[in-house]
PDB file of N, CA, C and O in Angstrom:
ATOM      1  N   MET A   1     -20.914   4.029 -37.399  1.00 91.00           N
ATOM      2  CA  MET A   1     -20.198   5.296 -36.439  1.00 91.00           C
ATOM      3  C   MET A   1     -20.522   6.744 -36.910  1.00 91.00           C
ATOM      4  O   MET A   1     -20.598   6.821 -38.069  1.00 91.00           O
ATOM      5  N   GLN A   2     -20.804   7.300 -36.105  1.00 95.00           N
ATOM      6  CA  GLN A   2     -20.755   8.935 -36.346  1.00 95.00           C
ATOM      7  C   GLN A   2     -19.521   9.552 -36.710  1.00 95.00           C
ATOM      8  O   GLN A   2     -18.314   9.027 -36.035  1.00 95.00           O
ATOM      9  N   GLN A   3     -19.685  10.435 -37.271  1.00 95.00           N
ATOM     10  CA  GLN A   3     -18.648  11.038 -37.979  1.00 95.00           C
ATOM     11  C   GLN A   3     -18.658  12.790 -37.371  1.00 95.00           C
ATOM     12  O   GLN A   3     -19.884  13.430 -37.343  1.00 95.00           O
ATOM     13  N   ALA A   4     -17.900  13.341 -37.327  1.00 95.00           N
ATOM     14  CA  ALA A   4     -17.362  14.738 -37.127  1.00 95.00           C
ATOM     15  C   ALA A   4     -16.579  15.696 -37.422  1.00 95.00           C
ATOM     16  O   ALA A   4     -15.566  15.131 -37.719  1.00 95.00           O
ATOM     17  N   LYS A   5     -16.947  16.845 -37.695  1.00 96.00           N
ATOM     18  CA  LYS A   5     -15.831  17.819 -38.501  1.00 96.00           C
ATOM     19  C   LYS A   5     -14.998  18.330 -37.646  1.00 96.00           C
ATOM     20  O   LYS A   5     -15.405  19.375 -36.518  1.00 96.00           O
ATOM     21  N   ILE A   6     -13.832  18.195 -37.223  1.00 95.00           N
ATOM     22  CA  ILE A   6     -13.266  18.652 -36.726  1.00 95.00           C
ATOM     23  C   ILE A   6     -11.529  19.801 -37.549  1.00 95.00           C
ATOM     24  O   ILE A   6     -11.258  19.038 -38.310  1.00 95.00           O
ATOM     25  N   SER A   7     -11.171  20.602 -36.553  1.00 97.00           N
ATOM     26  CA  SER A   7     -10.339  21.530 -36.982  1.00 97.00           C
ATOM     27  C   SER A   7      -9.161  21.405 -36.440  1.00 97.00           C
ATOM     28  O   SER A   7      -9.077  21.172 -35.006  1.00 97.00           O
ATOM     29  N   LEU A   8      -7.570  21.155 -36.898  1.00 97.00           N
ATOM     30  CA  LEU A   8      -6.369  20.719 -36.041  1.00 97.00           C
ATOM     31  C   LEU A   8      -5.318  21.671 -36.487  1.00 97.00           C
ATOM     32  O   LEU A   8      -5.505  21.976 -37.626  1.00 97.00           O
ATOM     33  N   ASP A   9      -4.277  21.950 -35.764  1.00 98.00           N
ATOM     34  CA  ASP A   9      -3.122  22.665 -35.656  1.00 98.00           C
ATOM     35  C   ASP A   9      -2.645  21.588 -36.783  1.00 98.00           C
ATOM     36  O   ASP A   9      -2.675  20.744 -36.868  1.00 98.00           O
ATOM     37  N   LYS A  10      -1.210  22.207 -37.200  1.00 98.00           N
ATOM     38  CA  LYS A  10      -0.605  21.712 -38.114  1.00 98.00           C
ATOM     39  C   LYS A  10       0.606  20.516 -37.475  1.00 98.00           C
ATOM     40  O   LYS A  10       0.261  19.609 -38.109  1.00 98.00           O
ATOM     41  N   ASP A  11       0.648  20.779 -36.266  1.00 98.00           N
ATOM     42  CA  ASP A  11       1.387  20.108 -35.813  1.00 98.00           C
ATOM     43  C   ASP A  11       0.916  18.644 -34.834  1.00 98.00           C
ATOM     44  O   ASP A  11       1.109  17.655 -34.948  1.00 98.00           O
ATOM     45  N   HIS A  12      -1.000  18.782 -34.976  1.00 98.00           N
ATOM     46  CA  HIS A  12      -1.516  17.687 -34.976  1.00 98.00           C
ATOM     47  C   HIS A  12      -1.883  16.953 -36.138  1.00 98.00           C
ATOM     48  O   HIS A  12      -1.947  15.803 -35.977  1.00 98.00           O
ATOM     49  N   ILE A  13      -1.783  17.614 -37.098  1.00 98.00           N
ATOM     50  CA  ILE A  13      -1.749  16.415 -38.460  1.00 98.00           C
ATOM     51  C   ILE A  13      -0.655  16.031 -38.652  1.00 98.00           C
ATOM     52  O   ILE A  13      -0.761  14.895 -38.569  1.00 98.00           O
ATOM     53  N   ILE A  14       0.266  16.354 -38.819  1.00 98.00           N
ATOM     54  CA  ILE A  14       1.684  15.881 -38.495  1.00 98.00           C
ATOM     55  C   ILE A  14       1.948  14.699 -37.733  1.00 98.00           C
ATOM     56  O   ILE A  14       2.140  13.146 -37.785  1.00 98.00           O
ATOM     57  N   PHE A  15       1.246  14.769 -36.826  1.00 98.00           N
ATOM     58  CA  PHE A  15       1.324  13.669 -35.570  1.00 98.00           C
ATOM     59  C   PHE A  15       0.251  12.766 -35.854  1.00 98.00           C
ATOM     60  O   PHE A  15       0.468  11.518 -35.843  1.00 98.00           O
ATOM     61  N   LEU A  16      -1.096  13.098 -35.989  1.00 98.00           N
ATOM     62  CA  LEU A  16      -2.076  12.099 -36.812  1.00 98.00           C
ATOM     63  C   LEU A  16      -1.453  11.315 -38.006  1.00 98.00           C
ATOM     64  O   LEU A  16      -2.013  10.366 -38.039  1.00 98.00           O
ATOM     65  N   ASN A  17      -0.772  11.982 -38.906  1.00 98.00           N
ATOM     66  CA  ASN A  17      -0.408  10.985 -40.161  1.00 98.00           C
ATOM     67  C   ASN A  17       0.684  10.045 -39.961  1.00 98.00           C
ATOM     68  O   ASN A  17       0.899   9.077 -40.800  1.00 98.00           O
ATOM     69  N   LYS A  18       1.087   9.631 -38.303  1.00 98.00           N
ATOM     70  CA  LYS A  18       1.969   8.928 -38.069  1.00 98.00           C
ATOM     71  C   LYS A  18       1.465   7.830 -37.178  1.00 98.00           C
ATOM     72  O   LYS A  18       1.579   6.925 -36.408  1.00 98.00           O
ATOM     73  N   TYR A  19       0.252   8.165 -37.175  1.00 98.00           N
ATOM     74  CA  TYR A  19      -0.752   6.804 -36.840  1.00 98.00           C
ATOM     75  C   TYR A  19      -0.327   5.063 -36.989  1.00 98.00           C
ATOM     76  O   TYR A  19      -0.489   4.358 -35.776  1.00 98.00           O
ATOM     77  N   GLN A  20       0.333   4.822 -38.336  1.00 98.00           N
ATOM     78  CA  GLN A  20       0.890   3.393 -38.244  1.00 98.00           C
ATOM     79  C   GLN A  20       2.166   3.117 -37.740  1.00 98.00           C
ATOM     80  O   GLN A  20       2.092   1.814 -36.962  1.00 98.00           O
ATOM     81  N   GLU A  21       2.972   4.354 -37.223  1.00 98.00           N
ATOM     82  CA  GLU A  21       3.974   3.911 -36.217  1.00 98.00           C
ATOM     83  C   GLU A  21       3.818   3.861 -34.906  1.00 98.00           C
ATOM     84  O   GLU A  21       4.259   3.559 -33.939  1.00 98.00           O
ATOM     85  N   PHE A  22       2.469   4.216 -34.375  1.00 97.00           N
ATOM     86  CA  PHE A  22       2.160   4.126 -33.312  1.00 97.00           C
ATOM     87  C   PHE A  22       0.847   3.009 -32.750  1.00 97.00           C
ATOM     88  O   PHE A  22       0.450   2.356 -32.033  1.00 97.00           O
ATOM     89  N   GLY A  23       1.236   1.893 -34.090  1.00 98.00           N
ATOM     90  CA  GLY A  23       0.316   0.806 -33.792  1.00 98.00           C
ATOM     91  C   GLY A  23      -1.061   0.934 -34.128  1.00 98.00           C
ATOM     92  O   GLY A  23      -2.255  -0.155 -33.791  1.00 98.00           O
ATOM     93  N   PHE A  24      -1.743   1.858 -34.764  1.00 98.00           N
ATOM     94  CA  PHE A  24      -2.996   2.114 -35.320  1.00 98.00           C
ATOM     95  C   PHE A  24      -3.367   1.878 -36.612  1.00 98.00           C
ATOM     96  O   PHE A  24      -2.392   2.085 -37.492  1.00 98.00           O
ATOM     97  N   LYS A  25      -4.553   1.640 -36.805  1.00 98.00           N
ATOM     98  CA  LYS A  25      -4.881   1.040 -38.537  1.00 98.00           C
ATOM     99  C   LYS A  25      -5.173   2.467 -39.312  1.00 98.00           C
ATOM    100  O   LYS A  25      -5.372   1.835 -40.835  1.00 98.00           O
ATOM    101  N   ASP A  26      -5.361   3.174 -38.451  1.00 97.00           N
ATOM    102  CA  ASP A  26      -6.105   4.341 -39.067  1.00 97.00           C
ATOM    103  C   ASP A  26      -5.844   5.903 -38.324  1.00 97.00           C
ATOM    104  O   ASP A  26      -5.721   5.590 -37.102  1.00 97.00           O
ATOM    105  N   LYS A  27      -6.448   7.003 -39.015  1.00 97.00           N
ATOM    106  CA  LYS A  27      -6.221   7.949 -38.051  1.00 97.00           C
ATOM    107  C   LYS A  27      -7.219   8.088 -37.237  1.00 97.00           C
ATOM    108  O   LYS A  27      -7.444   8.584 -36.117  1.00 97.00           O
ATOM    109  N   SER A  28      -8.693   7.479 -37.682  1.00 97.00           N
ATOM    110  CA  SER A  28      -9.767   7.645 -36.691  1.00 97.00           C
ATOM    111  C   SER A  28      -9.322   6.952 -35.229  1.00 97.00           C
ATOM    112  O   SER A  28     -10.085   7.395 -34.008  1.00 97.00           O
ATOM    113  N   SER A  29      -8.903   5.545 -35.571  1.00 97.00           N
ATOM    114  CA  SER A  29      -8.566   4.911 -34.407  1.00 97.00           C
ATOM    115  C   SER A  29      -7.297   5.205 -33.218  1.00 97.00           C
ATOM    116  O   SER A  29      -7.877   5.340 -32.183  1.00 97.00           O
ATOM    117  N   LEU A  30      -6.929   6.408 -34.060  1.00 98.00           N
ATOM    118  CA  LEU A  30      -5.786   7.272 -33.012  1.00 98.00           C
ATOM    119  C   LEU A  30      -6.641   8.092 -32.132  1.00 98.00           C
ATOM    120  O   LEU A  30      -6.365   7.945 -30.931  1.00 98.00           O
ATOM    121  N   VAL A  31      -7.598   8.605 -32.522  1.00 97.00           N
ATOM    122  CA  VAL A  31      -8.155   9.886 -32.210  1.00 97.00           C
ATOM    123  C   VAL A  31      -9.305   9.188 -31.360  1.00 97.00           C
ATOM    124  O   VAL A  31      -9.223   9.617 -30.364  1.00 97.00           O
ATOM    125  N   ARG A  32     -10.183   8.052 -31.907  1.00 97.00           N
ATOM    126  CA  ARG A  32     -10.728   7.678 -30.543  1.00 97.00           C
ATOM    127  C   ARG A  32      -9.857   7.010 -29.479  1.00 97.00           C
ATOM    128  O   ARG A  32     -10.399   7.066 -28.249  1.00 97.00           O
ATOM    129  N   SER A  33      -9.003   6.537 -29.766  1.00 98.00           N
ATOM    130  CA  SER A  33      -7.791   6.017 -28.325  1.00 98.00           C
ATOM    131  C   SER A  33      -7.662   7.221 -27.362  1.00 98.00           C
ATOM    132  O   SER A  33      -7.716   7.114 -26.474  1.00 98.00           O
ATOM    133  N   ALA A  34      -7.249   8.563 -28.346  1.00 98.00           N
ATOM    134  CA  ALA A  34      -6.364   9.153 -27.489  1.00 98.00           C
ATOM    135  C   ALA A  34      -7.976   9.796 -26.578  1.00 98.00           C
ATOM    136  O   ALA A  34      -7.921  10.527 -25.510  1.00 98.00           O
ATOM    137  N   ILE A  35      -9.160  10.124 -26.990  1.00 98.00           N
ATOM    138  CA  ILE A  35     -10.214  10.485 -26.058  1.00 98.00           C
ATOM    139  C   ILE A  35     -10.966   9.629 -25.165  1.00 98.00           C
ATOM    140  O   ILE A  35     -10.967  10.197 -24.233  1.00 98.00           O
ATOM    141  N   GLU A  36     -10.572   8.390 -25.836  1.00 98.00           N
ATOM    142  CA  GLU A  36     -10.912   7.498 -24.317  1.00 98.00           C
ATOM    143  C   GLU A  36      -9.889   7.313 -23.176  1.00 98.00           C
ATOM    144  O   GLU A  36     -10.230   7.505 -22.215  1.00 98.00           O
ATOM    145  N   GLU A  37      -8.519   7.967 -23.929  1.00 98.00           N
ATOM    146  CA  GLU A  37      -7.841   7.793 -22.422  1.00 98.00           C
ATOM    147  C   GLU A  37      -7.909   9.111 -21.821  1.00 98.00           C
ATOM    148  O   GLU A  37      -7.782   9.242 -20.733  1.00 98.00           O
ATOM    149  N   PHE A  38      -8.408  10.331 -22.702  1.00 98.00           N
ATOM    150  CA  PHE A  38      -8.700  11.577 -21.744  1.00 98.00           C
ATOM    151  C   PHE A  38      -9.886  11.483 -20.704  1.00 98.00           C
ATOM    152  O   PHE A  38     -10.058  12.148 -19.769  1.00 98.00           O
ATOM    153  N   ILE A  39     -11.009  10.085 -21.443  1.00 98.00           N
ATOM    154  CA  ILE A  39     -11.941  10.441 -20.823  1.00 98.00           C
ATOM    155  C   ILE A  39     -11.750   9.659 -19.467  1.00 98.00           C
ATOM    156  O   ILE A  39     -12.103   9.548 -18.201  1.00 98.00           O
ATOM    157  N   LYS A  40     -10.799   8.682 -19.645  1.00 98.00           N
ATOM    158  CA  LYS A  40     -10.175   7.644 -18.082  1.00 98.00           C
ATOM    159  C   LYS A  40      -9.440   8.734 -17.196  1.00 98.00           C
ATOM    160  O   LYS A  40      -9.773   9.003 -15.957  1.00 98.00           O
ATOM    161  N   SER A  41      -8.748   9.957 -17.691  1.00 98.00           N
ATOM    162  CA  SER A  41      -7.957  10.850 -17.278  1.00 98.00           C
ATOM    163  C   SER A  41      -9.277  11.426 -16.216  1.00 98.00           C
ATOM    164  O   SER A  41      -9.094  12.404 -15.102  1.00 98.00           O
ATOM    165  N   VAL A  42     -10.032  12.081 -16.825  1.00 98.00           N
ATOM    166  CA  VAL A  42     -10.804  13.176 -16.409  1.00 98.00           C
ATOM    167  C   VAL A  42     -12.009  12.778 -15.446  1.00 98.00           C
ATOM    168  O   VAL A  42     -11.984  13.229 -14.395  1.00 98.00           O
ATOM    169  N   GLU A  43     -11.976  11.338 -15.498  1.00 98.00           N
ATOM    170  CA  GLU A  43     -13.159  10.763 -14.796  1.00 98.00           C
ATOM    171  C   GLU A  43     -11.675  10.050 -13.258  1.00 98.00           C
ATOM    172  O   GLU A  43     -12.415  10.081 -12.561  1.00 98.00           O
ATOM    173  N   LYS A  44     -10.835   9.855 -13.557  1.00 98.00           N
ATOM    174  CA  LYS A  44      -9.624   9.766 -12.472  1.00 98.00           C
ATOM    175  C   LYS A  44      -9.563  11.101 -11.658  1.00 98.00           C
ATOM    176  O   LYS A  44      -9.579  10.754 -10.348  1.00 98.00           O
ATOM    177  N   GLN A  45      -9.598  12.161 -12.478  1.00 98.00           N
ATOM    178  CA  GLN A  45      -9.667  13.584 -11.679  1.00 98.00           C
ATOM    179  C   GLN A  45     -10.848  13.531 -10.761  1.00 98.00           C
ATOM    180  O   GLN A  45     -10.668  14.442  -9.596  1.00 98.00           O
ATOM    181  N   LYS A  46     -11.675  13.121 -11.242  1.00 98.00           N
ATOM    182  CA  LYS A  46     -13.165  13.591 -10.567  1.00 98.00           C
ATOM    183  C   LYS A  46     -13.233  12.509  -9.128  1.00 98.00           C
ATOM    184  O   LYS A  46     -13.549  12.614  -8.119  1.00 98.00           O
ATOM    185  N   LEU A  47     -12.400  11.342  -9.602  1.00 97.00           N
ATOM    186  CA  LEU A  47     -12.529  10.809  -8.369  1.00 97.00           C
ATOM    187  C   LEU A  47     -11.869  11.071  -6.918  1.00 97.00           C
ATOM    188  O   LEU A  47     -11.695  10.922  -5.636  1.00 97.00           O
ATOM    189  N   VAL A  48     -10.621  11.448  -7.683  1.00 98.00           N
ATOM    190  CA  VAL A  48      -9.297  12.031  -6.771  1.00 98.00           C
ATOM    191  C   VAL A  48     -10.223  13.526  -6.239  1.00 98.00           C
ATOM    192  O   VAL A  48      -9.842  13.531  -4.558  1.00 98.00           O
ATOM    193  N   LYS A  49     -10.700  13.936  -6.912  1.00 97.00           N
ATOM    194  CA  LYS A  49     -11.556  15.286  -5.945  1.00 97.00           C
ATOM    195  C   LYS A  49     -12.393  14.868  -5.264  1.00 97.00           C
ATOM    196  O   LYS A  49     -12.367  15.622  -3.528  1.00 97.00           O
ATOM    197  N   SER A  50     -13.311  13.905  -5.293  1.00 97.00           N
ATOM    198  CA  SER A  50     -14.440  13.224  -4.325  1.00 97.00           C
ATOM    199  C   SER A  50     -13.389  13.004  -3.220  1.00 97.00           C
ATOM    200  O   SER A  50     -13.990  12.775  -1.748  1.00 97.00           O
ATOM    201  N   ALA A  51     -12.807  11.965  -3.550  1.00 96.00           N
ATOM    202  CA  ALA A  51     -11.683  11.371  -2.519  1.00 96.00           C
ATOM    203  C   ALA A  51     -11.050  12.697  -1.406  1.00 96.00           C
ATOM    204  O   ALA A  51     -10.825  12.353  -0.120  1.00 96.00           O
ATOM    205  N   LYS A  52     -10.895  13.073  -2.153  1.00 96.00           N
ATOM    206  CA  LYS A  52     -10.009  14.922  -1.061  1.00 96.00           C
ATOM    207  C   LYS A  52     -11.277  15.332  -0.558  1.00 96.00           C
ATOM    208  O   LYS A  52     -11.456  15.845   1.273  1.00 96.00           O
ATOM    209  N   LEU A  53     -12.472  15.675  -0.705  1.00 94.00           N
ATOM    210  CA  LEU A  53     -13.652  16.328  -0.399  1.00 94.00           C
ATOM    211  C   LEU A  53     -13.902  15.426   0.714  1.00 94.00           C
ATOM    212  O   LEU A  53     -14.339  15.903   1.865  1.00 94.00           O
ATOM    213  N   TYR A  54     -14.026  14.031   0.540  1.00 91.00           N
ATOM    214  CA  TYR A  54     -14.827  12.833   1.804  1.00 91.00           C
ATOM    215  C   TYR A  54     -13.166  12.893   2.759  1.00 91.00           C
ATOM    216  O   TYR A  54     -13.777  12.992   3.851  1.00 91.00           O
ATOM    217  N   ALA A  55     -12.137  13.129   2.483  1.00 92.00           N
ATOM    218  CA  ALA A  55     -10.910  13.125   3.576  1.00 92.00           C
ATOM    219  C   ALA A  55     -11.125  14.338   4.556  1.00 92.00           C
ATOM    220  O   ALA A  55     -11.334  14.435   5.411  1.00 92.00           O
ATOM    221  N   GLU A  56     -11.586  15.593   3.770  1.00 92.00           N
ATOM    222  CA  GLU A  56     -12.045  17.128   4.202  1.00 92.00           C
ATOM    223  C   GLU A  56     -12.983  16.808   5.631  1.00 92.00           C
ATOM    224  O   GLU A  56     -12.991  16.819   6.510  1.00 92.00           O
ATOM    225  N   VAL A  57     -14.233  16.059   4.601  1.00 90.00           N
ATOM    226  CA  VAL A  57     -14.906  15.928   5.535  1.00 90.00           C
ATOM    227  C   VAL A  57     -14.710  14.689   7.173  1.00 90.00           C
ATOM    228  O   VAL A  57     -15.081  15.201   8.325  1.00 90.00           O
ATOM    229  N   TYR A  58     -14.370  14.105   6.905  1.00 88.00           N
ATOM    230  CA  TYR A  58     -13.838  13.031   7.544  1.00 88.00           C
ATOM    231  C   TYR A  58     -12.798  13.595   8.838  1.00 88.00           C
ATOM    232  O   TYR A  58     -12.877  13.505   9.925  1.00 88.00           O
ATOM    233  N   LYS A  59     -11.950  14.398   8.423  1.00 88.00           N
ATOM    234  CA  LYS A  59     -11.019  15.339   8.896  1.00 88.00           C
ATOM    235  C   LYS A  59     -11.566  15.972   9.989  1.00 88.00           C
ATOM    236  O   LYS A  59     -11.388  16.568  11.039  1.00 88.00           O
ATOM    237  N   GLU A  60     -12.917  16.925   9.646  1.00 90.00           N
ATOM    238  CA  GLU A  60     -13.382  17.854  10.296  1.00 90.00           C
ATOM    239  C   GLU A  60     -14.770  17.511  10.932  1.00 90.00           C
ATOM    240  O   GLU A  60     -15.306  17.915  12.071  1.00 90.00           O
ATOM    241  N   ASP A  61     -14.684  16.021  10.981  1.00 88.00           N
ATOM    242  CA  ASP A  61     -15.940  15.567  11.994  1.00 88.00           C
ATOM    243  C   ASP A  61     -15.783  14.486  13.064  1.00 88.00           C
ATOM    244  O   ASP A  61     -15.592  13.176  12.463  1.00 88.00           O
ATOM    245  N   SER A  62     -15.206  14.965  14.157  1.00 88.00           N
ATOM    246  CA  SER A  62     -15.110  13.941  15.005  1.00 88.00           C
ATOM    247  C   SER A  62     -16.084  12.836  15.220  1.00 88.00           C
ATOM    248  O   SER A  62     -16.002  11.631  15.053  1.00 88.00           O
ATOM    249  N   GLU A  63     -17.266  13.113  15.315  1.00 90.00           N
ATOM    250  CA  GLU A  63     -18.382  12.049  15.237  1.00 90.00           C
ATOM    251  C   GLU A  63     -18.206  11.055  14.301  1.00 90.00           C
ATOM    252  O   GLU A  63     -18.592   9.817  14.346  1.00 90.00           O
ATOM    253  N   LEU A  64     -18.155  11.211  13.079  1.00 86.00           N
ATOM    254  CA  LEU A  64     -17.691  10.563  11.789  1.00 86.00           C
ATOM    255  C   LEU A  64     -16.400   9.516  12.131  1.00 86.00           C
ATOM    256  O   LEU A  64     -16.933   8.273  11.954  1.00 86.00           O
ATOM    257  N   ARG A  65     -15.637  10.360  12.858  1.00 86.00           N
ATOM    258  CA  ARG A  65     -14.055   9.561  13.345  1.00 86.00           C
ATOM    259  C   ARG A  65     -14.535   8.723  14.040  1.00 86.00           C
ATOM    260  O   ARG A  65     -14.054   7.203  13.937  1.00 86.00           O
ATOM    261  N   ASP A  66     -15.245   8.830  15.311  1.00 87.00           N
ATOM    262  CA  ASP A  66     -15.477   8.093  16.224  1.00 87.00           C
ATOM    263  C   ASP A  66     -16.302   6.786  15.950  1.00 87.00           C
ATOM    264  O   ASP A  66     -16.342   5.526  16.502  1.00 87.00           O
ATOM    265  N   LEU A  67     -17.481   7.154  15.001  1.00 88.00           N
ATOM    266  CA  LEU A  67     -17.769   6.095  14.444  1.00 88.00           C
ATOM    267  C   LEU A  67     -17.024   4.699  13.389  1.00 88.00           C
ATOM    268  O   LEU A  67     -17.109   3.595  13.822  1.00 88.00           O
ATOM    269  N   THR A  68     -16.269   5.621  12.856  1.00 86.00           N
ATOM    270  CA  THR A  68     -15.318   4.786  12.092  1.00 86.00           C
ATOM    271  C   THR A  68     -14.526   3.918  13.379  1.00 86.00           C
ATOM    272  O   THR A  68     -14.232   2.758  12.570  1.00 86.00           O
ATOM    273  N   ASN A  69     -14.221   4.418  13.751  1.00 87.00           N
ATOM    274  CA  ASN A  69     -12.957   3.919  14.985  1.00 87.00           C
ATOM    275  C   ASN A  69     -13.969   2.210  15.637  1.00 87.00           C
ATOM    276  O   ASN A  69     -13.427   1.911  15.848  1.00 87.00           O
ATOM    277  N   SER A  70     -15.359   2.791  16.091  1.00 89.00           N
ATOM    278  CA  SER A  70     -15.622   1.887  16.898  1.00 89.00           C
ATOM    279  C   SER A  70     -15.865   0.704  15.801  1.00 89.00           C
ATOM    280  O   SER A  70     -16.135  -0.592  16.110  1.00 89.00           O
ATOM    281  N   ALA A  71     -16.474   1.153  14.302  1.00 89.00           N
ATOM    282  CA  ALA A  71     -16.595   0.246  13.691  1.00 89.00           C
ATOM    283  C   ALA A  71     -15.376  -0.722  12.892  1.00 89.00           C
ATOM    284  O   ALA A  71     -15.380  -2.305  13.086  1.00 89.00           O
ATOM    285  N   ILE A  72     -14.126   0.029  13.107  1.00 89.00           N
ATOM    286  CA  ILE A  72     -12.889  -1.142  13.299  1.00 89.00           C
ATOM    287  C   ILE A  72     -12.655  -1.962  14.457  1.00 89.00           C
ATOM    288  O   ILE A  72     -12.156  -2.898  14.456  1.00 89.00           O
ATOM    289  N   GLU A  73     -12.994  -1.353  15.476  1.00 86.00           N
ATOM    290  CA  GLU A  73     -12.320  -1.866  16.512  1.00 86.00           C
ATOM    291  C   GLU A  73     -13.262  -3.467  16.934  1.00 86.00           C
ATOM    292  O   GLU A  73     -13.329  -4.107  17.450  1.00 86.00           O
ATOM    293  N   GLY A  74     -14.632  -3.145  16.386  1.00 80.00           N
ATOM    294  CA  GLY A  74     -15.860  -4.135  16.706  1.00 80.00           C
ATOM    295  C   GLY A  74     -15.708  -5.189  15.503  1.00 80.00           C
ATOM    296  O   GLY A  74     -15.856  -6.337  15.690  1.00 80.00           O
ATOM    297  N   SER A  75     -14.876  -4.495  14.169  1.00 76.00           N
ATOM    298  CA  SER A  75     -14.588  -5.880  13.428  1.00 76.00           C
ATOM    299  C   SER A  75     -13.465  -6.952  13.867  1.00 76.00           C
ATOM    300  O   SER A  75     -13.359  -8.048  13.356  1.00 76.00           O
ATOM    301  N   SER A  76     -12.832  -5.751  14.928  1.00 67.00           N
ATOM    302  CA  SER A  76     -11.398  -7.083  15.105  1.00 67.00           C
ATOM    303  C   SER A  76     -11.342  -7.683  16.424  1.00 67.00           C
ATOM    304  O   SER A  76     -10.092  -8.233  16.429  1.00 67.00           O
ATOM    305  N   THR A  77     -12.694  -7.285  16.867  1.00 59.00           N
ATOM    306  CA  THR A  77     -12.916  -8.928  18.144  1.00 59.00           C
ATOM    307  C   THR A  77     -13.481  -9.789  17.261  1.00 59.00           C
ATOM    308  O   THR A  77     -13.916 -10.134  16.445  1.00 59.00           O
TER     309      THR A  77
END
């Protein structure tokens, strides 16, 4: 595993030193877990933004809505 040198505030160090209270075997595993959660959060934000953009396109494109409605009607018969 690669290492990285980072700087943290005093409050971050205090929190990091409580790694065992949060069920982690060491400080590194706590940091890795936090980064993974942040990655998931960023990916979710991207998906939400994308969904909003698609919804806006759908709202403004009557031809697309008609196509979607005809597909829905065709699948229910």
